[in-house]
Coordinates of C-alpha atoms (C1' of nucleotides) in Angstrom, one line a residue:
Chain A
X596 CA -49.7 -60.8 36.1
X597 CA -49.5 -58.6 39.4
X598 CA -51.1 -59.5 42.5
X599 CA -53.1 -57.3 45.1
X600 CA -54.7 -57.1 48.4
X601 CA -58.2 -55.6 48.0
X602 CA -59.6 -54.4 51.8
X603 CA -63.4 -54.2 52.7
X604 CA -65.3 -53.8 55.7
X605 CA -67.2 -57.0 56.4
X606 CA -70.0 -54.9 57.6
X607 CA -69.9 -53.2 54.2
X608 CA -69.3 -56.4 52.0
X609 CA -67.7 -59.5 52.9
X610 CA -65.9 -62.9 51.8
X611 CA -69.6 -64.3 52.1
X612 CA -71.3 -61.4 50.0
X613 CA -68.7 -62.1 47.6
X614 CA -69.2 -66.1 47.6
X615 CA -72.8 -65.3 47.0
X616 CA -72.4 -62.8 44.5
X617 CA -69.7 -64.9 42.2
X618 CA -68.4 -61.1 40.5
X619 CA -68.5 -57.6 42.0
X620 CA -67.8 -54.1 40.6
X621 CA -65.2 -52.9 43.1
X622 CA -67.1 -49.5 43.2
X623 CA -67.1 -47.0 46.2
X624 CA -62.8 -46.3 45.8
X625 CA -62.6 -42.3 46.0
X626 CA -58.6 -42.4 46.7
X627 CA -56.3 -41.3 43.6
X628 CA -53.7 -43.6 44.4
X629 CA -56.0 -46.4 44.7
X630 CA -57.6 -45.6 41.2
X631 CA -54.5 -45.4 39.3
X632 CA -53.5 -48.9 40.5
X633 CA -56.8 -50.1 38.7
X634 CA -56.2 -47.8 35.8
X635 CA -52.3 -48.2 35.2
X636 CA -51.9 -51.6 36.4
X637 CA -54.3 -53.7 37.5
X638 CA -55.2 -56.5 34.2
X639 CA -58.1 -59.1 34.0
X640 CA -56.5 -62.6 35.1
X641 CA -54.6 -60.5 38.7
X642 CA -54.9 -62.2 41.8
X643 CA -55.8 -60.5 45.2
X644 CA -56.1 -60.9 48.4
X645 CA -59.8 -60.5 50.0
X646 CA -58.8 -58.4 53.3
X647 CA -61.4 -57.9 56.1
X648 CA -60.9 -54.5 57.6
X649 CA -62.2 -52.3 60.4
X650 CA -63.2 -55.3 62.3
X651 CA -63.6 -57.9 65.5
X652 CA -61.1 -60.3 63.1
X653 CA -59.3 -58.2 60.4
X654 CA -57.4 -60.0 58.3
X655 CA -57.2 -61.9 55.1
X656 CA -60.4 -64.3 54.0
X657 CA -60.3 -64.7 50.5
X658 CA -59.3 -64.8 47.2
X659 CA -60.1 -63.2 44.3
X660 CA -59.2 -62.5 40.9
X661 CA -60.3 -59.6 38.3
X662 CA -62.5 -60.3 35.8
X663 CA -62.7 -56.6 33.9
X664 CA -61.0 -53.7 33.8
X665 CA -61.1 -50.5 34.7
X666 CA -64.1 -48.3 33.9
X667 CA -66.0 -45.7 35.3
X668 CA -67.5 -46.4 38.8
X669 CA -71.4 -45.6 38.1
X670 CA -71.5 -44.7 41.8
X671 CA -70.0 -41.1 41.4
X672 CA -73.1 -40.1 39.0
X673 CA -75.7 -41.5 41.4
X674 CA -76.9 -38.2 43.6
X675 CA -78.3 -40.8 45.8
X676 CA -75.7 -42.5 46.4
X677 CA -72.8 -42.0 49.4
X678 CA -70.4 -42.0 46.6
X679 CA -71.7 -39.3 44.8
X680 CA -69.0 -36.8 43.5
X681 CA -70.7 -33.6 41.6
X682 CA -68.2 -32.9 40.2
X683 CA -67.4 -35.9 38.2
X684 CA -69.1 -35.7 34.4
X685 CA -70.2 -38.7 31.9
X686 CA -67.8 -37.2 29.7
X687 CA -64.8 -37.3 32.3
X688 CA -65.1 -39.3 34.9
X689 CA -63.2 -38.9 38.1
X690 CA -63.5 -42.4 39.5
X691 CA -63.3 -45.9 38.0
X692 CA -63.3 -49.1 39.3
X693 CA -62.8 -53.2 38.0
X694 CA -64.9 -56.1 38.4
X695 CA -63.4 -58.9 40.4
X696 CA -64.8 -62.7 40.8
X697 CA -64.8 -64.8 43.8
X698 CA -62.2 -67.5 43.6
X699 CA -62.2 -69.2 47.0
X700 CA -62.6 -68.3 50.9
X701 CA -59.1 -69.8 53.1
X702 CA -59.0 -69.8 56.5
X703 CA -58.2 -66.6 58.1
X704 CA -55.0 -65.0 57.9
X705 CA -55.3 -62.5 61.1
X706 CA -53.5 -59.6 60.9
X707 CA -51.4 -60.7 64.0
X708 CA -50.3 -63.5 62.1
X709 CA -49.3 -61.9 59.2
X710 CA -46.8 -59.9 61.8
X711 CA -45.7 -62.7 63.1
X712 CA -43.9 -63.5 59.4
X713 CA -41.0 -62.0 58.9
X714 CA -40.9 -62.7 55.3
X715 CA -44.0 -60.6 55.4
X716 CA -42.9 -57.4 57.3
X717 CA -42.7 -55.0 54.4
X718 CA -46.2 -55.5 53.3
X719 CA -48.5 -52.1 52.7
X720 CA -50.8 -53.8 55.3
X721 CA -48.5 -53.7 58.0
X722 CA -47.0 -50.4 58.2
X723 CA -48.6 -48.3 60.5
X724 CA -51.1 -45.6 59.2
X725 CA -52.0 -47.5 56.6
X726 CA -55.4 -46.6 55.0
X727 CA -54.6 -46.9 51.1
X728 CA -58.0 -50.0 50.3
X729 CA -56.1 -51.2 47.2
X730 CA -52.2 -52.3 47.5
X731 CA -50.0 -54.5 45.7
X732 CA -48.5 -57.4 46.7
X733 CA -45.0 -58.6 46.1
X734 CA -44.9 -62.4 44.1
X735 CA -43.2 -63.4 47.1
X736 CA -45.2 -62.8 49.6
X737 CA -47.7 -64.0 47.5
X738 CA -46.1 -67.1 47.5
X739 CA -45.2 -67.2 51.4
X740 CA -48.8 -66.3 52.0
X741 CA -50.5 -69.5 49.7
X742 CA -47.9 -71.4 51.8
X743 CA -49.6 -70.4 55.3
X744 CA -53.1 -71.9 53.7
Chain B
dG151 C1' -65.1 -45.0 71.7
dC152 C1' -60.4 -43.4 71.3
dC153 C1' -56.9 -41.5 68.7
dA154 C1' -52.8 -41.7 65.4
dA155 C1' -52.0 -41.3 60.7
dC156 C1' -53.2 -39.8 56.5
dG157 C1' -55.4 -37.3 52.3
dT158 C1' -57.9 -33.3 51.0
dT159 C1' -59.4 -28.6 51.2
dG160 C1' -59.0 -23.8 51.1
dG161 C1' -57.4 -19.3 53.0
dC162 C1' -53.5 -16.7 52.4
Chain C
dG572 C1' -47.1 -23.1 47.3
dC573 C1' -47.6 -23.4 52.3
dC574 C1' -49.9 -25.3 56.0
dA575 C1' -53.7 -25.5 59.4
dA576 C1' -58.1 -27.5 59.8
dC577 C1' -60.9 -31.0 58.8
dG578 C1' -62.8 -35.6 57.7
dT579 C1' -61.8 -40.5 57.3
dT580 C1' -59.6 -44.8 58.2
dG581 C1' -58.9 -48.6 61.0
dG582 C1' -56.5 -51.0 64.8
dC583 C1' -57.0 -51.3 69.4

DNA sequence: GCCAACGTTGGC
DNA sequence: GCCAACGTTGGC
């Protein structure tokens, strides 16, 4: 089992949407790197972090764990929709995306903090220019970080 | 709102 | 295949 840390604008969807909503379909990624860690690697019973990004408080909120595995985002077929990618057929499509199930909101884990732990400082999150929405997490910083809760 | 960093696009 | 231009991300 692999562990992740899944980031979202709160603005877009947050830890409360997805305490509401109980399961999401992670839709909207349109980043190759991003799609190939839910199509190589990611497996139903993976923890992730619920990271809140592009915000007053970014940082992490929640937990989550997915539920089903990768299969085509319906968003890229949807004209109407932001995601929309013409160029992505029924027959071959482009993007894909898993379903992911709300395990529990923690306290948050601001990204200042997180920087503060040394154990910590190689974590995708922190390096600078960071933009990739889906990154793995190391088991031991996994476990440092369910330490900190 | 600014702007550095990054991924993608497209002309050549 | 190179690389400049462009659009997006996301912390500040």
């Amino acid at each position: 089992m692999r562990y992740w840390l899944l980031k979202s604008e709160p603005s877009a969807y947050s830890i409360d949407d997805m305490a509401r909503d109980r399961t999401t379909t992670w839709s909207g990624v349109r980043n190759y790197q991003a799609r190939n860690f839910m199509r190589d690697q990611m497996r139903v019973g993976d923890r992730a972090l619920f990271y809140h990004s592009n915000c007053e408080q970014p940082g992490i909120v929640g937990i989550v764990e997915v539920c089903k595995p990768a299969h085509p985002d319906e968003s890229q077929f949807d004209a109407r929709s932001k995601y929309y990618d013409r160029d992505a057929k029924r027959g071959a499509p482009r993007w894909l995306n898993v379903d992911v199930k709300f395990v529990r909101k923690i306290r948050l884990v601001a990204l200042d903090e997180l920087r503060r732990h040394k154990p910590l400082a190689r974590m995708r999150i922190l390096q600078r220019g960071n933009r990739l929405s889906i990154t793995p997490v190391d088991p031991a910083e996994w476990a440092f970080i369910m330490k900190l809760l």
